[in-house]
Amino acid sequence: MEGSKEALIELAHYKMPFGKYKGEYLVDIPEYYYAWFKQKGFPEGKLGRMMLQMYDIKINGLGDMIQTIKRDFRKG
């Protein structure tokens, strides 16, 4: 369970490294952006996995949960 907690904290604090939303927290990026990537294909590697997780979180209405984690838990 501890690994899951750390993974959610990391996801909550992860920032987009490129593009229109460069420097923005993944949780702050609109759902439509993830839907576009879902159609076109997510990037390879860790970023792509995190973007897919955030897509699933957002389409299931759980974005507020990640916002709370970002606010209440510091990364590291």
Tab-separated table of C-alpha atoms in Angstrom:
chain	number	residue	atom	x	y	z
A	1	MET	CA	0.000	0.000	0.000
A	2	GLU	CA	2.876	2.374	0.736
A	3	GLY	CA	4.057	2.160	-2.882
A	4	SER	CA	0.605	3.168	-4.094
A	5	LYS	CA	0.595	6.187	-1.790
A	6	GLU	CA	3.989	7.298	-3.061
A	7	ALA	CA	2.899	6.769	-6.672
A	8	LEU	CA	-0.175	8.986	-6.167
A	9	ILE	CA	1.924	11.695	-4.523
A	10	GLU	CA	4.376	11.581	-7.430
A	11	LEU	CA	1.509	11.733	-9.937
A	12	ALA	CA	-0.017	14.713	-8.119
A	13	HIS	CA	3.275	16.632	-8.347
A	14	TYR	CA	4.365	15.599	-11.852
A	15	LYS	CA	4.661	18.398	-14.402
A	16	MET	CA	4.281	18.216	-18.160
A	17	PRO	CA	7.754	18.474	-19.719
A	18	PHE	CA	6.713	19.680	-23.203
A	19	GLY	CA	4.075	21.247	-25.411
A	20	LYS	CA	1.199	23.606	-24.798
A	21	TYR	CA	1.045	22.732	-21.089
A	22	LYS	CA	4.786	22.587	-20.404
A	23	GLY	CA	5.455	23.199	-16.705
A	24	GLU	CA	1.836	22.572	-15.662
A	25	TYR	CA	0.940	19.871	-13.164
A	26	LEU	CA	-0.660	16.928	-14.954
A	27	VAL	CA	-3.721	17.267	-12.723
A	28	ASP	CA	-4.213	20.868	-13.908
A	29	ILE	CA	-4.279	19.924	-17.603
A	30	PRO	CA	-7.809	19.688	-19.075
A	31	GLU	CA	-9.378	16.303	-19.739
A	32	TYR	CA	-9.749	17.015	-23.471
A	33	TYR	CA	-5.945	17.081	-23.816
A	34	TYR	CA	-5.722	13.553	-22.424
A	35	ALA	CA	-8.622	12.427	-24.621
A	36	TRP	CA	-6.679	13.646	-27.662
A	37	PHE	CA	-3.607	11.672	-26.562
A	38	LYS	CA	-5.830	8.633	-25.915
A	39	GLN	CA	-6.817	8.737	-29.597
A	40	LYS	CA	-3.372	9.540	-30.990
A	41	GLY	CA	-1.254	7.541	-28.545
A	42	PHE	CA	0.419	8.498	-25.302
A	43	PRO	CA	4.194	9.043	-25.212
A	44	GLU	CA	6.416	6.086	-24.373
A	45	GLY	CA	7.701	5.485	-20.865
A	46	LYS	CA	6.901	6.985	-17.500
A	47	LEU	CA	5.275	10.159	-18.822
A	48	GLY	CA	2.899	8.184	-21.020
A	49	ARG	CA	1.933	5.893	-18.135
A	50	MET	CA	1.289	8.894	-15.880
A	51	MET	CA	-0.760	10.644	-18.561
A	52	LEU	CA	-2.881	7.515	-19.036
A	53	GLN	CA	-3.402	7.301	-15.278
A	54	MET	CA	-4.436	10.955	-15.192
A	55	TYR	CA	-6.811	10.374	-18.109
A	56	ASP	CA	-8.481	7.535	-16.190
A	57	ILE	CA	-8.637	9.661	-13.037
A	58	LYS	CA	-10.218	12.594	-14.849
A	59	ILE	CA	-12.818	10.628	-16.818
A	60	ASN	CA	-13.889	8.981	-13.560
A	61	GLY	CA	-14.306	12.326	-11.798
A	62	LEU	CA	-11.415	11.842	-9.373
A	63	GLY	CA	-9.384	14.939	-10.258
A	64	ASP	CA	-10.297	16.602	-6.966
A	65	MET	CA	-8.722	13.683	-5.100
A	66	ILE	CA	-5.394	14.322	-6.861
A	67	GLN	CA	-5.703	18.065	-6.182
A	68	THR	CA	-6.117	17.240	-2.479
A	69	ILE	CA	-3.072	14.976	-2.545
A	70	LYS	CA	-1.068	17.718	-4.289
A	71	ARG	CA	-2.104	20.203	-1.606
A	72	ASP	CA	-1.747	17.988	1.469
A	73	PHE	CA	1.273	15.798	0.664
A	74	ARG	CA	4.668	17.062	-0.363
A	75	LYS	CA	6.689	15.111	-2.893
A	76	GLY	CA	9.789	13.402	-1.597
